[in-house]
PDB file of N, CA, C and O in Angstrom, chain B, residues numbered from 101:
ATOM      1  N   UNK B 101      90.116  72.307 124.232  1.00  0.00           N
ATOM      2  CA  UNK B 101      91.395  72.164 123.593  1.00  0.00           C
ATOM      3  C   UNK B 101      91.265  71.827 122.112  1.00  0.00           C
ATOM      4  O   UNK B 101      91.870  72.424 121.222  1.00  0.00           O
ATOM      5  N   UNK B 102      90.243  70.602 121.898  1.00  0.00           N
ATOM      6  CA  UNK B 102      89.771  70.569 120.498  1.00  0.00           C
ATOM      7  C   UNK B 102      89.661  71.952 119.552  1.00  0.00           C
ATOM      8  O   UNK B 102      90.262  72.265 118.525  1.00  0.00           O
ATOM      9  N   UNK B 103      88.777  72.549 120.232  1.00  0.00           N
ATOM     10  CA  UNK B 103      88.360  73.869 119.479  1.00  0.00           C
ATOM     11  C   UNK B 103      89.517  74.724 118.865  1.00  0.00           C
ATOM     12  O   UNK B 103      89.384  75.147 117.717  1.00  0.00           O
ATOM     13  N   UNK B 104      90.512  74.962 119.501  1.00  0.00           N
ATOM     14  CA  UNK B 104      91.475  75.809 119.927  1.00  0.00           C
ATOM     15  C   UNK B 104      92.297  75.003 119.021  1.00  0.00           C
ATOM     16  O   UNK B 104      93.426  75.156 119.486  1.00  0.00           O
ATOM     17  N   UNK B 105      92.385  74.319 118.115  1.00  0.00           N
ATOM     18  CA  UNK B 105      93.546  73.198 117.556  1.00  0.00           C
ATOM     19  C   UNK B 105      92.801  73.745 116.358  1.00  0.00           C
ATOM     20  O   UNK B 105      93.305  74.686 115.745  1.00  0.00           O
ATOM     21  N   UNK B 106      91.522  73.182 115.932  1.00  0.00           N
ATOM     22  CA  UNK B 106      91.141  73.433 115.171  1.00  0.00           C
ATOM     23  C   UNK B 106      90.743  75.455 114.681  1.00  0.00           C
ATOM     24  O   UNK B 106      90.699  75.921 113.542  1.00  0.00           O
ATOM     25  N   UNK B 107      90.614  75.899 115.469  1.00  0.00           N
ATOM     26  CA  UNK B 107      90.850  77.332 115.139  1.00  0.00           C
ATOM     27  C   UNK B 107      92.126  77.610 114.521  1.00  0.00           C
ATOM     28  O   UNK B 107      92.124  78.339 113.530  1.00  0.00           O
ATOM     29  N   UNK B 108      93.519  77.009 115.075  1.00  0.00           N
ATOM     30  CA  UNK B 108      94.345  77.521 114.708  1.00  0.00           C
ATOM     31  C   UNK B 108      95.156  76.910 113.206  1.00  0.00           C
ATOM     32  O   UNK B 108      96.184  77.374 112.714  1.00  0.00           O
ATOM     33  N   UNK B 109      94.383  75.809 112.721  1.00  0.00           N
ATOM     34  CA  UNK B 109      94.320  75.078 111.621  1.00  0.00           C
ATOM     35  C   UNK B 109      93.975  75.715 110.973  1.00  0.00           C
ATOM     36  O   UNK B 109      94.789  76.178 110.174  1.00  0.00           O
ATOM     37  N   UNK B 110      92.595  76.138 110.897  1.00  0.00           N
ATOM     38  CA  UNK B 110      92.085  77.147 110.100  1.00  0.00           C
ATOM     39  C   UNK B 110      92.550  78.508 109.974  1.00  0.00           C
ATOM     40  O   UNK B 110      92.260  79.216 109.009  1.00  0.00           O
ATOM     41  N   UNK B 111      93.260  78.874 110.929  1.00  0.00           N
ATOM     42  CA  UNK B 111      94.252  79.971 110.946  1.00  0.00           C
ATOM     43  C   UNK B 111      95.165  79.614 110.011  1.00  0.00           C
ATOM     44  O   UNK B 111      95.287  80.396 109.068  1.00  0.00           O
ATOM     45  N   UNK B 112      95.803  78.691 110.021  1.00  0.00           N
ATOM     46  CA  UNK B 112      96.627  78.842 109.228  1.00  0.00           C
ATOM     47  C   UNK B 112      96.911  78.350 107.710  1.00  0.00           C
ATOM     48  O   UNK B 112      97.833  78.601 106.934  1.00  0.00           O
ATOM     49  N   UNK B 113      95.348  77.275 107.560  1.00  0.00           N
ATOM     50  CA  UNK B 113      95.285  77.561 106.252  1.00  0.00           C
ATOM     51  C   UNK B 113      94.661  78.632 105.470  1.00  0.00           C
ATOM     52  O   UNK B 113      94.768  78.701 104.245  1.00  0.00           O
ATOM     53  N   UNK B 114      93.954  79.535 106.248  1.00  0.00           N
ATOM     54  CA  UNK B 114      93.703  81.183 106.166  1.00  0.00           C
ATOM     55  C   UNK B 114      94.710  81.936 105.371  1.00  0.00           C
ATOM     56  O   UNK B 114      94.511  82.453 104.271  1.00  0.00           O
ATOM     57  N   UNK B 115      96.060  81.937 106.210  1.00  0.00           N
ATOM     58  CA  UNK B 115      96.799  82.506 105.867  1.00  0.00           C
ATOM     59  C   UNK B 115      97.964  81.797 104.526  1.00  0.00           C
ATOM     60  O   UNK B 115      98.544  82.518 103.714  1.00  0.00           O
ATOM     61  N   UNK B 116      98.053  80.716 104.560  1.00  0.00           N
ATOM     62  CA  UNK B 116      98.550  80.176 103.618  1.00  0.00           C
ATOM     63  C   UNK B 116      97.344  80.619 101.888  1.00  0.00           C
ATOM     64  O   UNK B 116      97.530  81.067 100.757  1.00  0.00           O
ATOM     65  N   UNK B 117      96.324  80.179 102.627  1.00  0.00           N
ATOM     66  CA  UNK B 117      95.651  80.765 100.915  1.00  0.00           C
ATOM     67  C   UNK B 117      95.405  82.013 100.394  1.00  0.00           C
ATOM     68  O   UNK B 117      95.000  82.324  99.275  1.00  0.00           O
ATOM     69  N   UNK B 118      95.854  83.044 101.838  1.00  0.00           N
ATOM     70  CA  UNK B 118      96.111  84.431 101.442  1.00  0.00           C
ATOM     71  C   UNK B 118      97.532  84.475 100.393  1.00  0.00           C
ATOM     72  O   UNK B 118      97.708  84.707  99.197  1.00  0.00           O
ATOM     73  N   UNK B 119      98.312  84.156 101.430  1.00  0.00           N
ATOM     74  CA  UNK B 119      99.544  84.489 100.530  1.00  0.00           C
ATOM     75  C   UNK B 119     100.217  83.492  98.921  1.00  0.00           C
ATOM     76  O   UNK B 119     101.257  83.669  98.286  1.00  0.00           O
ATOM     77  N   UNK B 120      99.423  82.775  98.779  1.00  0.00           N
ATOM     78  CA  UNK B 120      99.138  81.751  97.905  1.00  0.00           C
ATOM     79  C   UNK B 120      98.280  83.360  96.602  1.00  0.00           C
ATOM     80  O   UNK B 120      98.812  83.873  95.617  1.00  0.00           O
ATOM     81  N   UNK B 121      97.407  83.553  96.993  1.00  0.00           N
ATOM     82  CA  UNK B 121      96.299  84.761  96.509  1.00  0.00           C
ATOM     83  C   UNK B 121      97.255  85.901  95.758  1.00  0.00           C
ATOM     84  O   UNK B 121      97.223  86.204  94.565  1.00  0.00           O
ATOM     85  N   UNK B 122      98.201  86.500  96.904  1.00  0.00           N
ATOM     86  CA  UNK B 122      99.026  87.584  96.817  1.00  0.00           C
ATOM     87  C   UNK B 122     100.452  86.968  96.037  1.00  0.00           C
ATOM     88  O   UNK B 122     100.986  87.792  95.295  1.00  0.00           O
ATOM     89  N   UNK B 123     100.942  85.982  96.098  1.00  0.00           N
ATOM     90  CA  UNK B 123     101.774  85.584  94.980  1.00  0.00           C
ATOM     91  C   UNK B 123     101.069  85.872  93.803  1.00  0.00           C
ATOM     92  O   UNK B 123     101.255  86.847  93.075  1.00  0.00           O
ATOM     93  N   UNK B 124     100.201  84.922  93.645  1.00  0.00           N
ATOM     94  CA  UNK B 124      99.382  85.229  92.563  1.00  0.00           C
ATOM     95  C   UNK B 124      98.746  86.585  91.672  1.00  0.00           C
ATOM     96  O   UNK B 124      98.354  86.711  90.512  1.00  0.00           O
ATOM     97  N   UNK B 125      98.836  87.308  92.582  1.00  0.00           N
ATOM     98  CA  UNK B 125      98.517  88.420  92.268  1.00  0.00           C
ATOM     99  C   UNK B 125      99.528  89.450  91.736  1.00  0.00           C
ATOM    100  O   UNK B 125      99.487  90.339  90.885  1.00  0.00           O
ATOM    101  N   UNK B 126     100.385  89.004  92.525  1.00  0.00           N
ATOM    102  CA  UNK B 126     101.706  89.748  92.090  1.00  0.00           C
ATOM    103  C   UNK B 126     102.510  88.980  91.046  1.00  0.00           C
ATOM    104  O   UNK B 126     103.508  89.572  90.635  1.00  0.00           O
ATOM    105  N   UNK B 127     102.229  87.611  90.475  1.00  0.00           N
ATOM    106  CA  UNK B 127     102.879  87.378  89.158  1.00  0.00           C
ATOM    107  C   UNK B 127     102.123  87.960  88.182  1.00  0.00           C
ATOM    108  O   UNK B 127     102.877  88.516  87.383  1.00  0.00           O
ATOM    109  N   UNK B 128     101.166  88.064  87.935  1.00  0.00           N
ATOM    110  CA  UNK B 128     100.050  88.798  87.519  1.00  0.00           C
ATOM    111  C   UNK B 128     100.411  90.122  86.693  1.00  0.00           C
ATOM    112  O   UNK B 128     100.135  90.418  85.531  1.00  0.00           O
ATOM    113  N   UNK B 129     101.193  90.890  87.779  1.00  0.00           N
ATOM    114  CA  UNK B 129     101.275  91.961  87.879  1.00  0.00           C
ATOM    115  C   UNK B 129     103.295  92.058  86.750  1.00  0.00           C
ATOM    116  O   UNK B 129     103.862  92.646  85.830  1.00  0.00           O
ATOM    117  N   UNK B 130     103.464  91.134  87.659  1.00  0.00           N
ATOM    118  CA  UNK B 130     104.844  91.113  86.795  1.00  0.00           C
ATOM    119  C   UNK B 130     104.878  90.724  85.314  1.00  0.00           C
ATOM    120  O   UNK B 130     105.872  90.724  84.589  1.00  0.00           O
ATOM    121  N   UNK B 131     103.470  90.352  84.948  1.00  0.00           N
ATOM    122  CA  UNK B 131     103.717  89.612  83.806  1.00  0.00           C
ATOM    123  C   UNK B 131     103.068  91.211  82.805  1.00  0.00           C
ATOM    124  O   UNK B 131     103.112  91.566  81.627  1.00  0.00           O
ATOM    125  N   UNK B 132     102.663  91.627  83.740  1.00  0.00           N
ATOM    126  CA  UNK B 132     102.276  93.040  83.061  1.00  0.00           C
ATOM    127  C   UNK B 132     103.829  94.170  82.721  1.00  0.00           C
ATOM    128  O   UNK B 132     104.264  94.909  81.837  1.00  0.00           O
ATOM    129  N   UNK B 133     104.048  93.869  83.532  1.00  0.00           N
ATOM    130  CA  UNK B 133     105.809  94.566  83.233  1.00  0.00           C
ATOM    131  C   UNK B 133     106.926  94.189  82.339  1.00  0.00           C
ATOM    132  O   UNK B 133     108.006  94.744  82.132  1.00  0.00           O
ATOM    133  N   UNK B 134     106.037  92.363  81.530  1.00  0.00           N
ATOM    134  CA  UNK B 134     107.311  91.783  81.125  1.00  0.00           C
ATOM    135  C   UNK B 134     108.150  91.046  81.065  1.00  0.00           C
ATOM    136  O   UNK B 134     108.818  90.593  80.136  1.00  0.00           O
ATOM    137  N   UNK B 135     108.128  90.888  82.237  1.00  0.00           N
ATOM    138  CA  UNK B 135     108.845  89.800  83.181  1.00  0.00           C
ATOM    139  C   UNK B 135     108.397  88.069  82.331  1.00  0.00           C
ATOM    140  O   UNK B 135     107.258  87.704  82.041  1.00  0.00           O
ATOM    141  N   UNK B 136     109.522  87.391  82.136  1.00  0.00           N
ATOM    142  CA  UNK B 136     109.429  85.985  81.605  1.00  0.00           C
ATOM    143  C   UNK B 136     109.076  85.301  82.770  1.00  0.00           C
ATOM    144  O   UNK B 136     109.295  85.704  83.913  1.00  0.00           O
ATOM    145  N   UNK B 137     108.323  83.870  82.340  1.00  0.00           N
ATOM    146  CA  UNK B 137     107.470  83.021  83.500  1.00  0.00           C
ATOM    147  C   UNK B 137     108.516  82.370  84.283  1.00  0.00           C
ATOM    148  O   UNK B 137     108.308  82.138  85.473  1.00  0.00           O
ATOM    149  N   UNK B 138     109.651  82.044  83.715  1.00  0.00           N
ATOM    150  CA  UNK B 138     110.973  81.495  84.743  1.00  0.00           C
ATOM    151  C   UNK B 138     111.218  83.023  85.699  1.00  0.00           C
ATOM    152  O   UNK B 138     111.484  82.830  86.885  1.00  0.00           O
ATOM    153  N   UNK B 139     111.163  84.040  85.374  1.00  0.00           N
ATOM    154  CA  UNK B 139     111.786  85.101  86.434  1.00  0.00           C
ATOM    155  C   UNK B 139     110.542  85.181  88.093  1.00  0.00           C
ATOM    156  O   UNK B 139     110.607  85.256  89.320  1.00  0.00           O
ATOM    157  N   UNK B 140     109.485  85.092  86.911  1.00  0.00           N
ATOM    158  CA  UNK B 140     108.495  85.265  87.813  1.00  0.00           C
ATOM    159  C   UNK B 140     107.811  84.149  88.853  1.00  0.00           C
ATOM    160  O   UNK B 140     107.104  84.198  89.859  1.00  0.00           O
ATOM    161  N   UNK B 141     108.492  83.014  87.949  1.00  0.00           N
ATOM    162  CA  UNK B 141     108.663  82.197  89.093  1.00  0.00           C
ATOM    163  C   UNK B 141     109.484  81.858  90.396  1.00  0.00           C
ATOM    164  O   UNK B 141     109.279  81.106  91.349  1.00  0.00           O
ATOM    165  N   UNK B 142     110.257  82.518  90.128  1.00  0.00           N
ATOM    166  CA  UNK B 142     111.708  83.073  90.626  1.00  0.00           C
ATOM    167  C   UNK B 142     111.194  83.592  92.082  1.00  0.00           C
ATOM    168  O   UNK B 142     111.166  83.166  93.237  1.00  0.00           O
ATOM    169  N   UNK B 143     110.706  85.041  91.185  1.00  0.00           N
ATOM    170  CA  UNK B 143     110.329  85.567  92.166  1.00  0.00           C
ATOM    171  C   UNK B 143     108.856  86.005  93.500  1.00  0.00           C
ATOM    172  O   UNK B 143     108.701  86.755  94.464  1.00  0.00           O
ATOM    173  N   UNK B 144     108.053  84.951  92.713  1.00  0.00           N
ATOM    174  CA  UNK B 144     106.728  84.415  93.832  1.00  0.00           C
ATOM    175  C   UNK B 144     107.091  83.406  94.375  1.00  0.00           C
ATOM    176  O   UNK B 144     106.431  83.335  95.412  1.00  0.00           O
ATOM    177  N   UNK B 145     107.890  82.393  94.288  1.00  0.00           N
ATOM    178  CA  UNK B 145     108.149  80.979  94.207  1.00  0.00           C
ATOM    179  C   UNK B 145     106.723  80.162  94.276  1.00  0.00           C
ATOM    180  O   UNK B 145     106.321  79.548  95.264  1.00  0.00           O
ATOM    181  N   UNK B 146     106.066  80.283  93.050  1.00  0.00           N
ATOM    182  CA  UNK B 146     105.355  79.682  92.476  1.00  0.00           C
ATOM    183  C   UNK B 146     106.035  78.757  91.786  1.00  0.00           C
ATOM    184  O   UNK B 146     107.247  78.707  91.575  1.00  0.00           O
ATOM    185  N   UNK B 147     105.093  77.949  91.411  1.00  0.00           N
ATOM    186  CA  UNK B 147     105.761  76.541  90.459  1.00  0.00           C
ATOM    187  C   UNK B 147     105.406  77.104  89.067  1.00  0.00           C
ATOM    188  O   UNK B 147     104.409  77.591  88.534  1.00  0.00           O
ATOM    189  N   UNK B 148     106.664  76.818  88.726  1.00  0.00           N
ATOM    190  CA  UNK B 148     106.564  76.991  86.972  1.00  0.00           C
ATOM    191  C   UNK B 148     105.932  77.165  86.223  1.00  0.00           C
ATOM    192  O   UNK B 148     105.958  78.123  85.451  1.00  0.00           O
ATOM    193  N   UNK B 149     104.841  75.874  86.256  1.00  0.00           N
ATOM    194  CA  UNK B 149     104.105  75.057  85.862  1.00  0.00           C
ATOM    195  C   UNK B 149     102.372  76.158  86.052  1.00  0.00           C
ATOM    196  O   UNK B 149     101.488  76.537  85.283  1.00  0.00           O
ATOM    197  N   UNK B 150     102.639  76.269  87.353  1.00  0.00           N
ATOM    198  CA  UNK B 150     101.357  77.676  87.644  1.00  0.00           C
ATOM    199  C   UNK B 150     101.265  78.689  87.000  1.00  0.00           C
ATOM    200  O   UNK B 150     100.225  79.152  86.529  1.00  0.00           O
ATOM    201  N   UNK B 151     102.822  79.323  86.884  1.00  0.00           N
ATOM    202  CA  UNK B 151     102.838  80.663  86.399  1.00  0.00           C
ATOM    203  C   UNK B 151     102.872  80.866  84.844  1.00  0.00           C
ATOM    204  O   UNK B 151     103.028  81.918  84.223  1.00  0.00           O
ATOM    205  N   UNK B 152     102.670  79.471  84.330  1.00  0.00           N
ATOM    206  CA  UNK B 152     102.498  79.726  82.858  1.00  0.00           C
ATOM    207  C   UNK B 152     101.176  79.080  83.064  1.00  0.00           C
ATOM    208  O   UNK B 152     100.586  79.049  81.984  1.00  0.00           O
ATOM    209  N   UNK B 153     100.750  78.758  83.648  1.00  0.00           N
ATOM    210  CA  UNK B 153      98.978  78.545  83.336  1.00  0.00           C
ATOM    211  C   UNK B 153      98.223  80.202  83.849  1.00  0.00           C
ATOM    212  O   UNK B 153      97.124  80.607  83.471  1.00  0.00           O
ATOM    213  N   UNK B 154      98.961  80.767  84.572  1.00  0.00           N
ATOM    214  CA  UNK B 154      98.785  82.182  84.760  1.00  0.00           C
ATOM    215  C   UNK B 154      99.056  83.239  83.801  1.00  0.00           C
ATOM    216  O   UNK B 154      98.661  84.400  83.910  1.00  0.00           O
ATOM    217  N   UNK B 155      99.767  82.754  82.837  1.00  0.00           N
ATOM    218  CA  UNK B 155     100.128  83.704  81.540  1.00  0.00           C
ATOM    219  C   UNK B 155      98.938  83.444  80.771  1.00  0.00           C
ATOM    220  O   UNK B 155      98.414  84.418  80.229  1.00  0.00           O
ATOM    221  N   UNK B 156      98.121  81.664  80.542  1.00  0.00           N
ATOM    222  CA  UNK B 156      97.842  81.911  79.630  1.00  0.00           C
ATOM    223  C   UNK B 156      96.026  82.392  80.054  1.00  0.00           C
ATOM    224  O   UNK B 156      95.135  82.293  79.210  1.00  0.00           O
ATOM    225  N   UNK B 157      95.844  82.759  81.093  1.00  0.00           N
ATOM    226  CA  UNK B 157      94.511  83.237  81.614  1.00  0.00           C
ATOM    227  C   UNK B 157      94.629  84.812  81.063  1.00  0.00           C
ATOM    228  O   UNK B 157      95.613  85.550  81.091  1.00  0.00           O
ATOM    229  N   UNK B 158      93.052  85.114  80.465  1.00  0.00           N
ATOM    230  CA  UNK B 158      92.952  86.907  80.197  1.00  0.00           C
ATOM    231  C   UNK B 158      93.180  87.697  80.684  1.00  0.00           C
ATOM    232  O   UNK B 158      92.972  88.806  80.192  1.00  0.00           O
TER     233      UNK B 158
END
């Protein structure tokens, strides 16, 4: 039962740091289109605060 708790923990912080990844990836992408860091926060619901430390990366 242990095992099985912990598998599914890891399941699901699996999937949380995927889609954590794919936000990310896709503000990324919006910021390539234009898009201001309030919209794009908007629309990953990333924190603010991330998505302008994401603007200012190369």
């Amino acid at each position: 039962m242990l095992t099985e708790a912990r598998l599914l923990d890891e399941k699901r912080e699996g999937i949380a740091e995927f889609e954590a990844n794919a936000n990310i990836a896709t503000a990324k992408r919006l910021f390539s289109m234009g898009l201001s860091v309030q919209d794009i926060a908007k629309a990953t619901s990333l924190p603010f605060e991330q998505v302008e430390a994401l603007q200012a990366e190369p």
